[in-house]
Short mmCIF file of N, CA and C in Angstrom, two decimals:
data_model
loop_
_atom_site.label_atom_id
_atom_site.label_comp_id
_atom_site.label_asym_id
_atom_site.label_seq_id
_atom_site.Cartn_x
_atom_site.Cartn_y
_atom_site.Cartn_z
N UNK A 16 52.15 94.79 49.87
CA UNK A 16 52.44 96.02 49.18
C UNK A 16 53.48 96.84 49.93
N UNK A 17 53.37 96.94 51.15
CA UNK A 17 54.02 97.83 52.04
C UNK A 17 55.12 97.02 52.21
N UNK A 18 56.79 97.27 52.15
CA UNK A 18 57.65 97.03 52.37
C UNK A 18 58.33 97.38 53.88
N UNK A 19 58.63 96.61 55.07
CA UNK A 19 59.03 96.66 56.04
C UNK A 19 60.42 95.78 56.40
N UNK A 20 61.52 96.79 57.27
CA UNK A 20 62.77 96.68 57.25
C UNK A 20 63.06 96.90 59.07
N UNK A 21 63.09 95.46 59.54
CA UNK A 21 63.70 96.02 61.07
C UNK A 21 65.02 96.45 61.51
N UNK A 22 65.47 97.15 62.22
CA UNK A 22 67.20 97.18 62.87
C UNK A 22 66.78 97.69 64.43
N UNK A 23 67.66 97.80 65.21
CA UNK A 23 68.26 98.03 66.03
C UNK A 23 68.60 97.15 66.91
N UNK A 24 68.25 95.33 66.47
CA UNK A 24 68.67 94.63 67.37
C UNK A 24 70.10 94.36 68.01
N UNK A 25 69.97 93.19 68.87
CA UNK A 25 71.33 93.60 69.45
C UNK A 25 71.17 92.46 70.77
N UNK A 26 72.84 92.27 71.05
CA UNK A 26 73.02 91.64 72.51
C UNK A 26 72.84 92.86 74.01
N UNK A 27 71.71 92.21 74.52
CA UNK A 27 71.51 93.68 76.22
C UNK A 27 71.78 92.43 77.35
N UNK A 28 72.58 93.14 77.95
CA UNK A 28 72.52 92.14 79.48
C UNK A 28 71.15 92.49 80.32
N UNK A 29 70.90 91.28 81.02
CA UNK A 29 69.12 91.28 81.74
C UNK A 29 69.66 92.38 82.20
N UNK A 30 67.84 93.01 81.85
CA UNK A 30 67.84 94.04 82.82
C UNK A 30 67.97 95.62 81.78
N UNK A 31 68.83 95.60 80.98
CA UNK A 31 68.76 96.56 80.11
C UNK A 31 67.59 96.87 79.06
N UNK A 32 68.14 97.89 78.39
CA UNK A 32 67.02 98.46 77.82
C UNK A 32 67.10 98.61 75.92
N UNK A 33 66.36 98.40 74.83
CA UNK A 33 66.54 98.53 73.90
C UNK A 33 65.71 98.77 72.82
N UNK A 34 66.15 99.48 72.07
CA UNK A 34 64.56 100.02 71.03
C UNK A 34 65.09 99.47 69.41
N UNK A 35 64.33 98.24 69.00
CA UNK A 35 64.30 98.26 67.73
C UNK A 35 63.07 98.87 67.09
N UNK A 36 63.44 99.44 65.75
CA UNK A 36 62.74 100.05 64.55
C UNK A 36 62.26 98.93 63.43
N UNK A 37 60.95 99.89 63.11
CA UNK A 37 60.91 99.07 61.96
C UNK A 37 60.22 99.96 60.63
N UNK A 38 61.13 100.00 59.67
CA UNK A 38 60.98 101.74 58.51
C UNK A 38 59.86 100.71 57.61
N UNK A 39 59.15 101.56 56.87
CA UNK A 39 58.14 100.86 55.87
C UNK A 39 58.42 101.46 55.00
N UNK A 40 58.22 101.53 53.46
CA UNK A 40 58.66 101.99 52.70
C UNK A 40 56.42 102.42 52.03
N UNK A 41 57.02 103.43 51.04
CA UNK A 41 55.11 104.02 50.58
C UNK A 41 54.98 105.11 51.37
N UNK A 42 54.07 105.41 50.97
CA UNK A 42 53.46 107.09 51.20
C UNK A 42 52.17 106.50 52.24
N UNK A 43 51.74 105.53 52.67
CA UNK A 43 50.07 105.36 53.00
C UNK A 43 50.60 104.65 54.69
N UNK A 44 51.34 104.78 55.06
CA UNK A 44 52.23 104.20 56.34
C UNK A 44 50.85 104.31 57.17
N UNK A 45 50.21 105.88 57.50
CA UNK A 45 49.40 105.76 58.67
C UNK A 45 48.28 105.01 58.51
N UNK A 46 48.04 104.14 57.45
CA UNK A 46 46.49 103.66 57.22
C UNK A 46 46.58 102.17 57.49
N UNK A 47 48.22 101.48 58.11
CA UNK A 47 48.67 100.60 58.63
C UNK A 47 48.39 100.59 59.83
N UNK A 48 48.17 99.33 60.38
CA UNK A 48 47.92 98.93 61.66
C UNK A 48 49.30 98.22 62.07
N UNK A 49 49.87 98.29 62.79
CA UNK A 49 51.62 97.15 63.21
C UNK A 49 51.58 96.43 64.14
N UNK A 50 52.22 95.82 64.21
CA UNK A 50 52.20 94.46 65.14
C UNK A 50 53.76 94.52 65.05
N UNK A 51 54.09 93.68 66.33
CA UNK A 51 55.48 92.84 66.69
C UNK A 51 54.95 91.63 66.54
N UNK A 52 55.78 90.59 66.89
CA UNK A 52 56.17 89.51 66.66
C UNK A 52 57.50 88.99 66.98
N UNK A 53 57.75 88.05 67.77
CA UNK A 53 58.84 87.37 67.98
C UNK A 53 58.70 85.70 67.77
N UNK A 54 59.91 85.28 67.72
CA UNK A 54 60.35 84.10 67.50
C UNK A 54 61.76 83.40 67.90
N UNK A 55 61.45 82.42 69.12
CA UNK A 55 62.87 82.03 69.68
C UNK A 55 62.65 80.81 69.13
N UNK A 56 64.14 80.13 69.31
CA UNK A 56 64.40 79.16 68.68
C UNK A 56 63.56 77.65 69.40
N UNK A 57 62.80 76.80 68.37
CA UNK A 57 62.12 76.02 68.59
C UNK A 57 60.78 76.02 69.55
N UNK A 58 60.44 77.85 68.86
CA UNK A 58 58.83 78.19 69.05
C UNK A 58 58.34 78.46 68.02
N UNK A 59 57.08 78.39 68.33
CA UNK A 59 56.24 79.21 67.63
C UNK A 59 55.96 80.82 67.76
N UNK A 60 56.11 81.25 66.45
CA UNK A 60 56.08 82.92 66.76
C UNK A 60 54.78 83.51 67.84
N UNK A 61 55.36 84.01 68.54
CA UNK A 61 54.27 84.99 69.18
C UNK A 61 53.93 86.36 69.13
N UNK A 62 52.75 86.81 69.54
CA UNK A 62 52.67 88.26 69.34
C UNK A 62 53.09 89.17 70.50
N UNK A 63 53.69 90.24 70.21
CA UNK A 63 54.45 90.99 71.48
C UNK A 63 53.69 92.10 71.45
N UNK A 64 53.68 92.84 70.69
CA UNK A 64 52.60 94.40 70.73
C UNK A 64 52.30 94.84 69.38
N UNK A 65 51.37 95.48 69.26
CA UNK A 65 50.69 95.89 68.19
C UNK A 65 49.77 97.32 68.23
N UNK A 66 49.94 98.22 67.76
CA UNK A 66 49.68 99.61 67.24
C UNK A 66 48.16 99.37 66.31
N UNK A 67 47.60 100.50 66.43
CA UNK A 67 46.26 100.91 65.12
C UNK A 67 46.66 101.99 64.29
N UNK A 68 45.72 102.02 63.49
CA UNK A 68 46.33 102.90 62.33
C UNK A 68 46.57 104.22 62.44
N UNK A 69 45.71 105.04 64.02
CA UNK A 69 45.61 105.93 64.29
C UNK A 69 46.69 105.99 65.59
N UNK A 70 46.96 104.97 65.98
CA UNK A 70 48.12 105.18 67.37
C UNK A 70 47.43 105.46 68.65
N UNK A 71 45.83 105.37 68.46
CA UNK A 71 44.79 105.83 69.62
C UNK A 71 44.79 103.89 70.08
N UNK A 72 45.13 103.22 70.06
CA UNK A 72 44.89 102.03 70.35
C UNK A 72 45.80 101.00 70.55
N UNK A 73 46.58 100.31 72.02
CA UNK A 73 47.62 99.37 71.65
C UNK A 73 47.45 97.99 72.24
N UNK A 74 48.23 97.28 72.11
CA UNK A 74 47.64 96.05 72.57
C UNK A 74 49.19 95.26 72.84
N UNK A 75 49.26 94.38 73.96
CA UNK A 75 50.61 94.12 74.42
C UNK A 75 50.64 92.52 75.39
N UNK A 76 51.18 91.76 74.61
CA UNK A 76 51.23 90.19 75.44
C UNK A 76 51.60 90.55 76.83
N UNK A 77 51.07 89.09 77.55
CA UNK A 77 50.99 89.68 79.07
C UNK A 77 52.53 89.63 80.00
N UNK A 78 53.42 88.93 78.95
CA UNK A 78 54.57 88.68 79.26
C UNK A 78 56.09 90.07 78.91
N UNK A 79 55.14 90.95 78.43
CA UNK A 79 56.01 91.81 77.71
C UNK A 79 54.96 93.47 78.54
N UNK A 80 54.10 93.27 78.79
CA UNK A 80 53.35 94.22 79.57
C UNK A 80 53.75 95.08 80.64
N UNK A 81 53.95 96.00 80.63
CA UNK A 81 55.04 97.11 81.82
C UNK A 81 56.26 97.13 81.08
N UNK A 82 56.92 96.26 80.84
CA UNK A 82 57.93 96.48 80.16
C UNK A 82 58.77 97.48 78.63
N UNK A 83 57.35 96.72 77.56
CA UNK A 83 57.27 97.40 76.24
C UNK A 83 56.64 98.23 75.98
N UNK A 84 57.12 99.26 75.30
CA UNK A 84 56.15 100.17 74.99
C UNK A 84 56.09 99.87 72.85
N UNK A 85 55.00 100.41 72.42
CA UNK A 85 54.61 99.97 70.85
C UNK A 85 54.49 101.82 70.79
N UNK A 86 55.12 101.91 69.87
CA UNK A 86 54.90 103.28 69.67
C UNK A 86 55.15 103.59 67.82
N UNK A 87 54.42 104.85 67.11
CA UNK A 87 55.17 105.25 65.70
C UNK A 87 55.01 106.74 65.48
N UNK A 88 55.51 107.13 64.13
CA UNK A 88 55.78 108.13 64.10
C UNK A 88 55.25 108.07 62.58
N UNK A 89 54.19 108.47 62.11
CA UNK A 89 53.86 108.39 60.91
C UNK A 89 54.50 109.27 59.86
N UNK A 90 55.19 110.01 60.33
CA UNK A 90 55.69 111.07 60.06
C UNK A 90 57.35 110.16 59.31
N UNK A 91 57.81 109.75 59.79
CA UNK A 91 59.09 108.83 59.24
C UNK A 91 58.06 107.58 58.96
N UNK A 92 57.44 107.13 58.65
CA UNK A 92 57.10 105.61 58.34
C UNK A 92 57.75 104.54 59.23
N UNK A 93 57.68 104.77 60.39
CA UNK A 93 58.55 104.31 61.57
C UNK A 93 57.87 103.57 62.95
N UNK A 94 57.96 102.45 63.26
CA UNK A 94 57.38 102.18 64.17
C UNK A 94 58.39 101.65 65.34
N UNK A 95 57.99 101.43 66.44
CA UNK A 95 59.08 101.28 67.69
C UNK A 95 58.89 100.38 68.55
N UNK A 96 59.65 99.70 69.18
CA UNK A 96 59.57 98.96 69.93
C UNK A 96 60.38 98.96 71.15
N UNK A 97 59.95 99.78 72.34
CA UNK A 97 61.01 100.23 73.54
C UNK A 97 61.05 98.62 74.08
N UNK A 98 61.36 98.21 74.68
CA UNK A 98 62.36 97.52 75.71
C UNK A 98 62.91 97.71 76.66
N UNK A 99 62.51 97.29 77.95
CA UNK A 99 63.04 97.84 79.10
C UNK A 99 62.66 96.45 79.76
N UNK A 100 63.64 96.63 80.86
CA UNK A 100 63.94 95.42 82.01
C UNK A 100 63.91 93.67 81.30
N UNK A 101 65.07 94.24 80.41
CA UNK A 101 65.21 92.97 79.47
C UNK A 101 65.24 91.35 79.92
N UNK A 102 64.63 90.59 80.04
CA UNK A 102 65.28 89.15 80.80
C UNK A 102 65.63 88.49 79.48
N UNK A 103 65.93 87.05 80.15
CA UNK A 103 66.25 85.94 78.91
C UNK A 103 65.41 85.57 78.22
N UNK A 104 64.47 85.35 78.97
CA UNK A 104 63.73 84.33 77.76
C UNK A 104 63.03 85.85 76.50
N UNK A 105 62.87 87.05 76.66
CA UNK A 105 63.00 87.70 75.67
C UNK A 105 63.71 87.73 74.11
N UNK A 106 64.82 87.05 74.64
CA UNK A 106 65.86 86.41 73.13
C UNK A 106 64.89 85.51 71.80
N UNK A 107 64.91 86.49 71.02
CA UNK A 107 64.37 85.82 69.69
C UNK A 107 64.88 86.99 68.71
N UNK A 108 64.22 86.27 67.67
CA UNK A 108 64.30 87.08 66.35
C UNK A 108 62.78 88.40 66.66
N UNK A 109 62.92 89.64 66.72
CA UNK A 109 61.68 90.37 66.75
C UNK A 109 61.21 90.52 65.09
N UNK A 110 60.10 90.40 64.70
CA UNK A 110 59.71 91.07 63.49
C UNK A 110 58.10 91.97 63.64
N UNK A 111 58.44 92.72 62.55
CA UNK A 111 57.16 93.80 62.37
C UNK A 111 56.69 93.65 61.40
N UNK A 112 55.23 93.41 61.78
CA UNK A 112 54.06 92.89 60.26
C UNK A 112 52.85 94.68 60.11
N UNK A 113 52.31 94.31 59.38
CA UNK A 113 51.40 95.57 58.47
C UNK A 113 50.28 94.78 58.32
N UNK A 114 49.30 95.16 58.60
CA UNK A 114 48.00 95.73 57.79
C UNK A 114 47.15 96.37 58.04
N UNK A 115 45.59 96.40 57.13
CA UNK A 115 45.48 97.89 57.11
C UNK A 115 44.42 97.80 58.95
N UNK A 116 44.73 99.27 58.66
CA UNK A 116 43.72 99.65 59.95
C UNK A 116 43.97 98.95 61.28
N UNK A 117 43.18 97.92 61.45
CA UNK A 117 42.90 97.57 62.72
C UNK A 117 43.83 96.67 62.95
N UNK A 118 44.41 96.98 64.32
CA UNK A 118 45.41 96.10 65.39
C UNK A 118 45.03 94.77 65.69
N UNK A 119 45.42 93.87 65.40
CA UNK A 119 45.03 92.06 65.88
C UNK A 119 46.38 91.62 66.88
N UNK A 120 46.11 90.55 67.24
CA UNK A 120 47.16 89.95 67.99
C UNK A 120 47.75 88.70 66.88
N UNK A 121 47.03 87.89 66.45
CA UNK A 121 47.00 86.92 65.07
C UNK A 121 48.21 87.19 64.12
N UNK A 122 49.35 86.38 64.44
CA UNK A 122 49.92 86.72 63.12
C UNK A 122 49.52 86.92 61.81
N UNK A 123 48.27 85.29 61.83
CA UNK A 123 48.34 85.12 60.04
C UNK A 123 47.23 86.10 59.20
N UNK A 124 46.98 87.10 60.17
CA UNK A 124 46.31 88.27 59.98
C UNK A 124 47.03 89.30 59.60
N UNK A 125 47.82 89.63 59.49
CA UNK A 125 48.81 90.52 58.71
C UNK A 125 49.33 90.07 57.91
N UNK A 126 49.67 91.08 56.72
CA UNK A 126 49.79 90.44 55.71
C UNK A 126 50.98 91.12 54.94
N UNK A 127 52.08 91.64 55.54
CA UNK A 127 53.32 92.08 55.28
C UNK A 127 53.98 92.11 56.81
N UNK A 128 55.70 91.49 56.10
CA UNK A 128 56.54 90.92 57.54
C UNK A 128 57.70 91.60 56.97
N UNK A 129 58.56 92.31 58.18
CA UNK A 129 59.94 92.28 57.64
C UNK A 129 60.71 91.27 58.07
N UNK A 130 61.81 91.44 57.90
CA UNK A 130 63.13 90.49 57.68
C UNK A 130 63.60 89.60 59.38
N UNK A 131 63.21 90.53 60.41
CA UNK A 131 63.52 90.36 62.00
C UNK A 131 64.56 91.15 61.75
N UNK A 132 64.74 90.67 63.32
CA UNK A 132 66.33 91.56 64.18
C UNK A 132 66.77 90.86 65.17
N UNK A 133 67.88 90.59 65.33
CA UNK A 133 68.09 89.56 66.13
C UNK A 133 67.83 90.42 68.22
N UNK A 134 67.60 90.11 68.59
CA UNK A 134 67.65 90.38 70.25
C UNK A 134 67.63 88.82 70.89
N UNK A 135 68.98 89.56 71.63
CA UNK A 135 69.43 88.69 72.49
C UNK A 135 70.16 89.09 73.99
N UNK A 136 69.43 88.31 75.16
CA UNK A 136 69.39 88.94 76.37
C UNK A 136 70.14 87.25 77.10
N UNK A 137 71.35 87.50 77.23
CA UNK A 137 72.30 86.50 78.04
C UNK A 137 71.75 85.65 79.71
N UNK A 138 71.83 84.75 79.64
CA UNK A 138 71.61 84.71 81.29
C UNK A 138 72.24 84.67 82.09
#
């Protein structure tokens, strides 16, 4: 139901810092739970961080931990994804999934995806 649209990806040299978005479209945004998700080439998607519906709750792979922050703004239908101390193997497609309420790590537990964004961190 909920329509989700990522941007701000982009090429960062290691080490830099970068925040992609991801806008949802609907009036009921805060009753969403969000998740990241990435996907490099010739993996399987993994989960990177994930938000609750209330923003009192986050949850963050152990490889992306200190680094990312999961943050939103219910207020724009907006969710975030900081980036800091970028390395390589970070390079994938990021995407942001929806559903309701409660935060999972499980992709096939959400049940709206946007499009990705490309991030890509050089070595």
């Amino acid at each position: 139901q909920v329509q989700l649209v990522e941007s701000g990806g982009g090429l960062v040299q290691a080490g830099g810092s970068l925040r992609v978005s991801c806008a949802a479209s609907g009036r009921t945004f805060s009753r969403y739970a969000m998740g990241w998700f990435r996907q490099a080439p010739g993996k399987e998607r993994e989960f990177v961080a994930a938000i609750n519906w209330s923003g009192g709750s986050t949850y963050y792979a152990d490889s992306v931990k200190g680094r990312f922050t999961i943050s939103r703004d219910n207020a724009k239908n907006t969710v975030y994804l900081q980036m800091n101390s970028l390395k390589p193997e970070d390079t994938a497609v990021y995407y942001c999934a929806a559903r309701n309420y409660v935060a999972t790590t499980i992709a096939d537990e959400y049940n709206a995806w946007g499009q990705g964004t490309q991030v890509t961190v050089p070595s």
